[in-house]
mmCIF file of C-alpha atoms and ligand atoms in Angstrom:
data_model
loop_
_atom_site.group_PDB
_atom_site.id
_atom_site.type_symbol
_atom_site.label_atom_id
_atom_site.label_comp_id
_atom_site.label_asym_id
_atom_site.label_seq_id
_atom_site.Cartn_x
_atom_site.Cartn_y
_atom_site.Cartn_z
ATOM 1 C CA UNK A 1 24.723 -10.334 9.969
ATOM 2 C CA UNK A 2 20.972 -9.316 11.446
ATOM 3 C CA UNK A 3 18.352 -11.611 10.625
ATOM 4 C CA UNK A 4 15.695 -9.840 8.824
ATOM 5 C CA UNK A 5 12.355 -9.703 10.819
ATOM 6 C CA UNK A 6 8.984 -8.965 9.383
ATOM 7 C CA UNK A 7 5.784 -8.428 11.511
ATOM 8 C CA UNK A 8 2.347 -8.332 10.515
ATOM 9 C CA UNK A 9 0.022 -5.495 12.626
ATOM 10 C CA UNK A 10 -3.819 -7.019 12.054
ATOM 11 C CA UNK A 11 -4.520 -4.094 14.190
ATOM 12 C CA UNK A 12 -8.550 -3.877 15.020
ATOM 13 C CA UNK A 13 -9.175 -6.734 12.011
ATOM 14 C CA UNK A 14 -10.184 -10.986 12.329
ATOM 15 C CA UNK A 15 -12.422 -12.106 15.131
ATOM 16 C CA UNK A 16 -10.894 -14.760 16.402
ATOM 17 C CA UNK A 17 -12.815 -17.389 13.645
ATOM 18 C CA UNK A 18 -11.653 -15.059 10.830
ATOM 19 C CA UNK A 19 -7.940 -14.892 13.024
ATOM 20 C CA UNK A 20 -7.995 -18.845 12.191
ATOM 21 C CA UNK A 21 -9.077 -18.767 8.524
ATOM 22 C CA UNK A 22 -6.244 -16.072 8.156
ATOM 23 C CA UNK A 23 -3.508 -18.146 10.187
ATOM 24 C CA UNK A 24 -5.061 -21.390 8.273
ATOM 25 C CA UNK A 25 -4.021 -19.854 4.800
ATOM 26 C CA UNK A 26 -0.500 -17.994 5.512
ATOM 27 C CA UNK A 27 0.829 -20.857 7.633
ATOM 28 C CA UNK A 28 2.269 -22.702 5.330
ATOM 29 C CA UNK A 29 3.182 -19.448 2.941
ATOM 30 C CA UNK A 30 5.722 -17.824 5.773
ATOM 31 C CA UNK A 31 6.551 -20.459 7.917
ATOM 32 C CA UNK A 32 10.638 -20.349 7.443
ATOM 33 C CA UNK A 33 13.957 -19.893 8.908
ATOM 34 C CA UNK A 34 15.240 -17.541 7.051
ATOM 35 C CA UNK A 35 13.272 -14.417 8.231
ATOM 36 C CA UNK A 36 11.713 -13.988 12.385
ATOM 37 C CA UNK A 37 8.085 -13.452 10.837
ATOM 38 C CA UNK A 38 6.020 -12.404 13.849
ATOM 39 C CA UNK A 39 1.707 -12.265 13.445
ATOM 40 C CA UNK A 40 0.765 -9.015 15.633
ATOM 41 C CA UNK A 41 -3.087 -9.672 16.547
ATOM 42 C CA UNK A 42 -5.507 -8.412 18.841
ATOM 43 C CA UNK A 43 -5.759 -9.328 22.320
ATOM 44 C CA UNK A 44 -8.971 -11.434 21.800
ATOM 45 C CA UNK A 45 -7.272 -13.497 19.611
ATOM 46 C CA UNK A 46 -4.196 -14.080 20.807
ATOM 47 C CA UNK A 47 -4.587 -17.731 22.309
ATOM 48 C CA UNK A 48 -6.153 -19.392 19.525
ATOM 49 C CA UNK A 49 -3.741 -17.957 16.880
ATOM 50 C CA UNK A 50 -0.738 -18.802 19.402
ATOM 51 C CA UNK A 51 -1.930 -22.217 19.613
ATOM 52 C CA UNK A 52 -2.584 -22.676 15.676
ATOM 53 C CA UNK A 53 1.255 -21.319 15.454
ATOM 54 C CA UNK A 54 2.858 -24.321 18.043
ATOM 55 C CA UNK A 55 5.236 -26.133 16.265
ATOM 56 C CA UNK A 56 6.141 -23.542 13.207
ATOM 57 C CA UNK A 57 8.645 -20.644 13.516
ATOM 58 C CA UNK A 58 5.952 -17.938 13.378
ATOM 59 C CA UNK A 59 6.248 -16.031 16.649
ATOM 60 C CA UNK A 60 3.255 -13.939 18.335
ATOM 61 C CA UNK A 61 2.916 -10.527 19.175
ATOM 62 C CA UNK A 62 0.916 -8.271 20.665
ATOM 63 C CA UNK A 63 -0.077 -4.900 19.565
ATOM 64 C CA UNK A 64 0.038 -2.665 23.190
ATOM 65 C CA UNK A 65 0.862 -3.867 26.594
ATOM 66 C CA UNK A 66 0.302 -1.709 30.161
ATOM 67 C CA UNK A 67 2.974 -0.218 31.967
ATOM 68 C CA UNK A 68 1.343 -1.422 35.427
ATOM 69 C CA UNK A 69 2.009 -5.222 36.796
ATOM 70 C CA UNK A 70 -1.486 -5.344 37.769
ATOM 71 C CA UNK A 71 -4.362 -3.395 39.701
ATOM 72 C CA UNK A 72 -7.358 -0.651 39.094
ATOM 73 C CA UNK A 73 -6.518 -0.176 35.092
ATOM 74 C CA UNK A 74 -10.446 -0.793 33.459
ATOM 75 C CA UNK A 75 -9.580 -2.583 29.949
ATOM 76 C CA UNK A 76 -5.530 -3.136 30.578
ATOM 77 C CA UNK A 77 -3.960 -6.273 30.004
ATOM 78 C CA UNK A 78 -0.628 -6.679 31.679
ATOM 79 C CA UNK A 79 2.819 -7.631 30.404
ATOM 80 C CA UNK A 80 2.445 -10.801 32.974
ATOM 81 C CA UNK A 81 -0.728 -11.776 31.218
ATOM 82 C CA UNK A 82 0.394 -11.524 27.713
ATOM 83 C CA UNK A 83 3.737 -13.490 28.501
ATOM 84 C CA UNK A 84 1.839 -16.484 30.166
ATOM 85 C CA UNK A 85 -0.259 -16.675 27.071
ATOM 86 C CA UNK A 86 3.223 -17.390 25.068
ATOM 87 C CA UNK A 87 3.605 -13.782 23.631
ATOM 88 C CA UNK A 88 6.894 -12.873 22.481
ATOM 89 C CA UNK A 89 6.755 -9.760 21.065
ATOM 90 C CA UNK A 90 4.213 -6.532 21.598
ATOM 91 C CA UNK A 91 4.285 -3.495 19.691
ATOM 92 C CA UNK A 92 4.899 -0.370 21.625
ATOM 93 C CA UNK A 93 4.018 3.171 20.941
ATOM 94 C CA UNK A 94 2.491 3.077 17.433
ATOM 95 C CA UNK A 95 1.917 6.355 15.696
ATOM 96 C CA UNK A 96 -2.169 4.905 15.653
ATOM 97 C CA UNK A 97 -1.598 4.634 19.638
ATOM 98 C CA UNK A 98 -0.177 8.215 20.158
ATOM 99 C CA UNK A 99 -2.454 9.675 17.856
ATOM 100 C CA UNK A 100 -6.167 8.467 18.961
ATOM 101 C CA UNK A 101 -5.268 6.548 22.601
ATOM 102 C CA UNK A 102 -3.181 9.477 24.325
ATOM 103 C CA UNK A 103 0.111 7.789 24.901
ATOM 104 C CA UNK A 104 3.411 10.054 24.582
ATOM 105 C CA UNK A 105 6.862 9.417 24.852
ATOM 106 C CA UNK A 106 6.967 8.686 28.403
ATOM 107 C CA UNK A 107 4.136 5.956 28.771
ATOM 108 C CA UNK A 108 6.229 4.583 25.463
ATOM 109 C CA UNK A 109 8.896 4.721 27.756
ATOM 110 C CA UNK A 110 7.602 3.007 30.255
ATOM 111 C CA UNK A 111 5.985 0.526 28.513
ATOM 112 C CA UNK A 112 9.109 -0.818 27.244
ATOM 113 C CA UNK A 113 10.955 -0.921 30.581
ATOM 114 C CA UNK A 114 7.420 -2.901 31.585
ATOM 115 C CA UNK A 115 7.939 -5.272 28.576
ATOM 116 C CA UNK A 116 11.321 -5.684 28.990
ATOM 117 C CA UNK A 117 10.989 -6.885 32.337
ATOM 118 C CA UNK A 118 9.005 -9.274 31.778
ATOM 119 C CA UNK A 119 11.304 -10.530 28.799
ATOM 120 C CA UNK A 120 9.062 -9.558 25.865
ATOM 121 C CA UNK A 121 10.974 -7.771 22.969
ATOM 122 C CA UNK A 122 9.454 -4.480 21.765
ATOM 123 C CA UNK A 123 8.688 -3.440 18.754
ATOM 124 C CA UNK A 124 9.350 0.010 19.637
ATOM 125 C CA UNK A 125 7.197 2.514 16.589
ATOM 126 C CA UNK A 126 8.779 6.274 15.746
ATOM 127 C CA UNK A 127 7.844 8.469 13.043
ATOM 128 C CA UNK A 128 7.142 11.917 12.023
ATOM 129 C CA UNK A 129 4.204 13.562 10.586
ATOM 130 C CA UNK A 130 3.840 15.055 6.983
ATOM 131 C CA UNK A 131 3.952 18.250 8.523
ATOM 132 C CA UNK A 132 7.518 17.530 10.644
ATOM 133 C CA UNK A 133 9.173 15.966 7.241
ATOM 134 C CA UNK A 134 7.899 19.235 5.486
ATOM 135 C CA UNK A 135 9.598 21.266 8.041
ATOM 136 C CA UNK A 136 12.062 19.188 7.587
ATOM 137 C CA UNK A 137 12.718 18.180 11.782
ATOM 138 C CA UNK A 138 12.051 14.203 10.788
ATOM 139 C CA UNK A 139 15.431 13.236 11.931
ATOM 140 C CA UNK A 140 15.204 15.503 15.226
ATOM 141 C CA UNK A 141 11.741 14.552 15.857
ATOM 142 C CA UNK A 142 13.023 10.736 15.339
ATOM 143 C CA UNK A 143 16.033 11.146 17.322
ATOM 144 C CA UNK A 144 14.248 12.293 20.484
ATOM 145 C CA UNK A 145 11.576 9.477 20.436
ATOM 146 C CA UNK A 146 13.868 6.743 20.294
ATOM 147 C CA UNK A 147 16.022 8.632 23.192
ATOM 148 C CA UNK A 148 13.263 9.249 25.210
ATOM 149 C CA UNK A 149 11.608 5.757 24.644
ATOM 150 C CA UNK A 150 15.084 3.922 25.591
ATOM 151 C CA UNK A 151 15.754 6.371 28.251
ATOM 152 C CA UNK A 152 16.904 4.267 31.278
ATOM 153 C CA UNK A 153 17.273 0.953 29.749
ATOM 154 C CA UNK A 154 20.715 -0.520 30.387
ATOM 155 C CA UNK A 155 22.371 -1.715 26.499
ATOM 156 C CA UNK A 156 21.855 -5.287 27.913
ATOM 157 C CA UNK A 157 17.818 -4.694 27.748
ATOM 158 C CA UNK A 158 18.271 -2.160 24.515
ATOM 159 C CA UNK A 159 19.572 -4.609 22.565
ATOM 160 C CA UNK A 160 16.808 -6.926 22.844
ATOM 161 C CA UNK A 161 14.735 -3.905 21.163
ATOM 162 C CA UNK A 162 13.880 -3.928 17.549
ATOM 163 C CA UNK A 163 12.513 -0.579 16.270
ATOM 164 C CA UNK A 164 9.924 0.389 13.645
ATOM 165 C CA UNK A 165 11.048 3.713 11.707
ATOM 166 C CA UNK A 166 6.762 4.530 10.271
ATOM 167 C CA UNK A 167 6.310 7.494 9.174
ATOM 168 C CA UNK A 168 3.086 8.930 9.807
ATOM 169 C CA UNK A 169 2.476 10.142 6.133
ATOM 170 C CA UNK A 170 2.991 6.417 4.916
ATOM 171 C CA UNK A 171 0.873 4.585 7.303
ATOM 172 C CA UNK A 172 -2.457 2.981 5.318
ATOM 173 C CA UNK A 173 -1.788 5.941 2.518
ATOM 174 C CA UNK A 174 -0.555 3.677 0.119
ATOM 175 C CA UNK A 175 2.160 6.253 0.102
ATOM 176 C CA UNK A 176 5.954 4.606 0.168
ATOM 177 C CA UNK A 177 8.671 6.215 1.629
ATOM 178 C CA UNK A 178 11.307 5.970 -1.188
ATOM 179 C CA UNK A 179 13.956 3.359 -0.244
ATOM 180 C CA UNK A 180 16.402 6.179 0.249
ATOM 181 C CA UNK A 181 13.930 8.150 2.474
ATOM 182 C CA UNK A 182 13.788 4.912 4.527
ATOM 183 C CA UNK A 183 17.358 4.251 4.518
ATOM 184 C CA UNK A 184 18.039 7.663 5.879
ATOM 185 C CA UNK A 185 16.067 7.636 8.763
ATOM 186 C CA UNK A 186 16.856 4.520 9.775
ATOM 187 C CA UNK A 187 20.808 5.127 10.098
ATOM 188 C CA UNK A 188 19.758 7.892 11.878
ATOM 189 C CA UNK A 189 18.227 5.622 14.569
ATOM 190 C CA UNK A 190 21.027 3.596 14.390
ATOM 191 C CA UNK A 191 23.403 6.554 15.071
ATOM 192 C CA UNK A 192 21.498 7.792 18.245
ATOM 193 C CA UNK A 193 21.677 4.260 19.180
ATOM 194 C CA UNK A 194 25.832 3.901 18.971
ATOM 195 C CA UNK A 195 25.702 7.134 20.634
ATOM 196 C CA UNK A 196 23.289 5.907 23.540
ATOM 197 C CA UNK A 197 25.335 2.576 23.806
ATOM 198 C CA UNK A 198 27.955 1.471 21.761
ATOM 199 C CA UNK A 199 28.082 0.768 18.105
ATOM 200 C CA UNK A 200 28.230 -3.109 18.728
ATOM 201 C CA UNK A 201 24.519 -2.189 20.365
ATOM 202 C CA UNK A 202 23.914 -0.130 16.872
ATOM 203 C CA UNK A 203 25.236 -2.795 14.415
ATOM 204 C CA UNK A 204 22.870 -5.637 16.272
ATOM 205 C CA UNK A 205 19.895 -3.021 16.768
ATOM 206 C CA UNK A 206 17.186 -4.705 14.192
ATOM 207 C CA UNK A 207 14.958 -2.027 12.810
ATOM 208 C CA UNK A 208 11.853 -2.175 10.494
ATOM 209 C CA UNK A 209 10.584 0.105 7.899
ATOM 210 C CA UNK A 210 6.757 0.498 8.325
ATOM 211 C CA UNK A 211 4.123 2.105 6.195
ATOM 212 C CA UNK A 212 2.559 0.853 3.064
ATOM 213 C CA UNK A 213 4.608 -2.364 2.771
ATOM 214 C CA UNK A 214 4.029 -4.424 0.031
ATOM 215 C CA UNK A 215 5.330 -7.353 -2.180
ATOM 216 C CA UNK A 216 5.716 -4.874 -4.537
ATOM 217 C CA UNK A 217 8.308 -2.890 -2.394
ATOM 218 C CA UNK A 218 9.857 -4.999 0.036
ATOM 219 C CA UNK A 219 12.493 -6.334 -1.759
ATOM 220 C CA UNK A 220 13.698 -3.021 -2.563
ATOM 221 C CA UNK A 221 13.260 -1.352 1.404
ATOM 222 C CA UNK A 222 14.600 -4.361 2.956
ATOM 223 C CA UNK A 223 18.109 -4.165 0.595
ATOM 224 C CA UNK A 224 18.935 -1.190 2.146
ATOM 225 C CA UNK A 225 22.076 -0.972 4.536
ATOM 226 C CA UNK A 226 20.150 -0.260 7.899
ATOM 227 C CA UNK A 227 16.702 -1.598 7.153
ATOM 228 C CA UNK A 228 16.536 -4.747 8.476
ATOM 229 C CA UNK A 229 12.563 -5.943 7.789
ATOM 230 C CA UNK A 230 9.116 -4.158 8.315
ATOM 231 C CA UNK A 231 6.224 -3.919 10.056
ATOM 232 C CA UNK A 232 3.005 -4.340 7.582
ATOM 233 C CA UNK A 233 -0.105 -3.639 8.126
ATOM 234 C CA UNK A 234 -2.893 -3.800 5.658
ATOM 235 C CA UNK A 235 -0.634 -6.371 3.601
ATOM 236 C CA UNK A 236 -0.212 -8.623 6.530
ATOM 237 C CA UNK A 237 -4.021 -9.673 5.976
ATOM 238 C CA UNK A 238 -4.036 -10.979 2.667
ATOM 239 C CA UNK A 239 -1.255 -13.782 1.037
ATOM 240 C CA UNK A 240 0.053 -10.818 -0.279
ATOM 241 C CA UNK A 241 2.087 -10.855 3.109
ATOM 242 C CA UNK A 242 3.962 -14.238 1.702
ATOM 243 C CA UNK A 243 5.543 -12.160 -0.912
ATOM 244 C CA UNK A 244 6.709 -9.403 1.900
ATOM 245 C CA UNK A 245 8.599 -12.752 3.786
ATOM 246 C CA UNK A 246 10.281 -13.853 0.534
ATOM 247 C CA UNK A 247 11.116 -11.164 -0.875
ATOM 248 C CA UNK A 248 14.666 -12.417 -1.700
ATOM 249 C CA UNK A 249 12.787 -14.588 -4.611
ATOM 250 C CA UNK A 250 10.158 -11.193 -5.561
HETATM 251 P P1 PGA B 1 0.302 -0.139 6.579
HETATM 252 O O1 PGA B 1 0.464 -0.032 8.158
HETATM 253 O O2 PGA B 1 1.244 -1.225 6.113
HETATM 254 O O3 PGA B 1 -1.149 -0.505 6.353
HETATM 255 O O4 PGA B 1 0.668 1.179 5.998
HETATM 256 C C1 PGA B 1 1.708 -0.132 8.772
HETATM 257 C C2 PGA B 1 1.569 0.010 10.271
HETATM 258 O O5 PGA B 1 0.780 0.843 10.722
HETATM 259 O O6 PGA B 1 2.246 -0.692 11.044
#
């Protein structure tokens, strides 16, 4: 049985007093055992949210890592850096990141052999655009990011990996996939990964539904057969995101 995992992506939101205030209120609202909840914030505030989270169960991420140990990279923060700082998790290729920042399916690549290596988990992003699910190449299109992204990674390493099907179309739109949109990709990913690996590799892959996550549709995404949590973004800043933990009791 996979533990369901939910991750909140702040992305560019909460100095690092407003970080506080934030951590101060949904603490106590998500702190449990029964779900790996995971806070995603920016770099800046990274240390004082990790140290508000010592002692709970609420593990931090980061939203982007570099593929380089260290050197001449203006503005980079290494995977060294981020794992001294007691980061567990960072998020790794999302569809905001290849769409306004440049990166493509090889820096994704390497950026999760980088994080790997230094024993932080992924949270590995694929999705396709309106205009790919209206052509109807989403499962292609989704099939050769995750191959390309885990290409060279030995199954020890993959299975560490969670992965976060987004569709591009669903991201901040307030546009759902349908649960059985969802559910479809997802085994998909699953698939490719039995087919990379081996299907013990597929049945412990964790993967996340992300885009327009909310209390009012969590319970239903995360009941499907391969959808194992998600990755929220604009609900992850309000209380609303307590609902999205529990949503066993919504
Ligand atoms: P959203 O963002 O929940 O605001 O749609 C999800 C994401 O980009 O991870």
């Amino acid at each position: 049985m996979r533990k369901k995992i939910v991750a909140g992506n702040w992305k560019m939101n909460k100095t690092p007093k407003e970080a506080l205030e934030l951590v101060e209120l949904l603490k106590p609202k998500v702190d449990t055992d029964s779900c790996d909840v995971i806070f995603c914030v920016p770099y800046v505030d990274l240390i004082p949210v990790g140290d508000a989270l010592k002692g709970t169960s609420i593990a931090l991420g980061a939203q982007n890592v570099h593929f380089e140990e260290s050197g001449a990279y203006t503005g980079e923060i290494s995977p060294a850096m981020l794992k001294e700082i007691g980061v567990t998790y960072v998020v790794i290729g999302h569809s905001e990141r290849r769409a306004y920042f440049g990166e493509t399916d090889e820096t994704v690549n390497k950026k999760v052999k980088t994080a790997l290596s230094h024993e932080l988990i992924p949270i590995l992003c694929v999705g396709e655009s309106l205009e790919e699910r209206e052509m109807g190449i989403t499962i292609e299109k989704v099939r050769s990011q995750v191959k390309l992204a885990l290409s060279g990674i030995s199954e020890e390493q993959a299975k560490t990996v969670v992965i976060a099907y987004e569709p591009i179309w669903a991201i901040g739109t307030g546009k759902t996939a349908t649960s059985l949109q969802a559910q479809e990709v997802c085994a998909a990913i699953r698939q490719v990964v039995g087919e990379l690996y081996s299907p013990s590799a597929a049945q412990s892959l964790r993967i996340q539904y992300g885009g327009s996550v909310g209390g009012k549709n969590a319970a239903e995404l995360f009941s499907m057969g391969d959808i194992d949590g998600g990755l929220v973004g604009g609900a992850s800043l309000k209380e609303e995101f307590a609902q999205i933990v529990h949503y066993e009791n919504s």
